[in-house]
Short mmCIF file of C-alpha atoms in Angstrom, two decimals:
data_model
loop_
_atom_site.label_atom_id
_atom_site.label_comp_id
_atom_site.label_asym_id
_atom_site.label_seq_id
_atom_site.Cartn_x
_atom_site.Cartn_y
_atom_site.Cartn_z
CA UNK A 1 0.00 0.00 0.00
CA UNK A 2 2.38 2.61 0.77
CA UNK A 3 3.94 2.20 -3.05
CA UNK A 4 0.75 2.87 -3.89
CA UNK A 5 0.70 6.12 -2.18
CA UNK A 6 4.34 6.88 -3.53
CA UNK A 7 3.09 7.02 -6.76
CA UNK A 8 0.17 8.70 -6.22
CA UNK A 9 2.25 11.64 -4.84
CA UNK A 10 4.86 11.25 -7.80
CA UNK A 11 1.78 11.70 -10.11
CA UNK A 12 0.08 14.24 -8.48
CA UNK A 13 3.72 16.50 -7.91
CA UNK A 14 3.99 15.94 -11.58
CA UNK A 15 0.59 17.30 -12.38
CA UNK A 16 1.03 19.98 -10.36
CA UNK A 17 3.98 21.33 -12.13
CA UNK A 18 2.61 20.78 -15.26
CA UNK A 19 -0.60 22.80 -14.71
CA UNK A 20 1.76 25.51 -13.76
CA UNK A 21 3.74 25.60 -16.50
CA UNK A 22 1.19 25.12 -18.91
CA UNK A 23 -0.79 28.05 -17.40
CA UNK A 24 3.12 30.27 -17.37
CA UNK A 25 3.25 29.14 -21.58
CA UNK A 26 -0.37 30.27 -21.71
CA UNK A 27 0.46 33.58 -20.02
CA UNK A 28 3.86 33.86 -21.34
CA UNK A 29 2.14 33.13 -25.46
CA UNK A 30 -0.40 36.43 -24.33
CA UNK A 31 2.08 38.64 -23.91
CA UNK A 32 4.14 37.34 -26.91
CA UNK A 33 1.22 38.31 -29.18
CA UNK A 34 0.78 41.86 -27.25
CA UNK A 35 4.27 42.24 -27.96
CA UNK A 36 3.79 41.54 -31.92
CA UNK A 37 0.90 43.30 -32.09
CA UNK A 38 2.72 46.54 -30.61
CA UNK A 39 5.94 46.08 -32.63
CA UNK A 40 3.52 45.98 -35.89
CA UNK A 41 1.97 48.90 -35.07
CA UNK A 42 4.59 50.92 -34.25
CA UNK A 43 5.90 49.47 -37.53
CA UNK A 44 2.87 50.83 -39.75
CA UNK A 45 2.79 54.17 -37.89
CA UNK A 46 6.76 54.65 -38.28
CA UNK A 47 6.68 53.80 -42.26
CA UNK A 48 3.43 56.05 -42.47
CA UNK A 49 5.61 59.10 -40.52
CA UNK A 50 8.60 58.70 -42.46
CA UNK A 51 6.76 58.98 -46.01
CA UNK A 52 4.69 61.77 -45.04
#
């Protein structure tokens, strides 16, 4: 029985950490795309500046 609870605690460590890096890729893949969307805008409005 207490193997049993070994790996119970192996699996449930191992979920643990990967719930919280799954939720730090989710968060992390947010502010990528922020990021891309800013650098793309300041982009367009720098090209539309300099041919003005």
């Amino acid at each position: 029985m207490p193997a049993l609870l070994i790996i119970a605690i192996i699996v449930g460590v191992v979920l643990l950490f990967s719930g919280i890096f799954v939720a730090a890729l989710k968060f992390l893949l947010f502010i990528g795309i922020i990021l891309i969307v800013v650098a793309v805008i300041g982009y367009v409005v720098r090209s539309m500046r300099s041919k003005v």
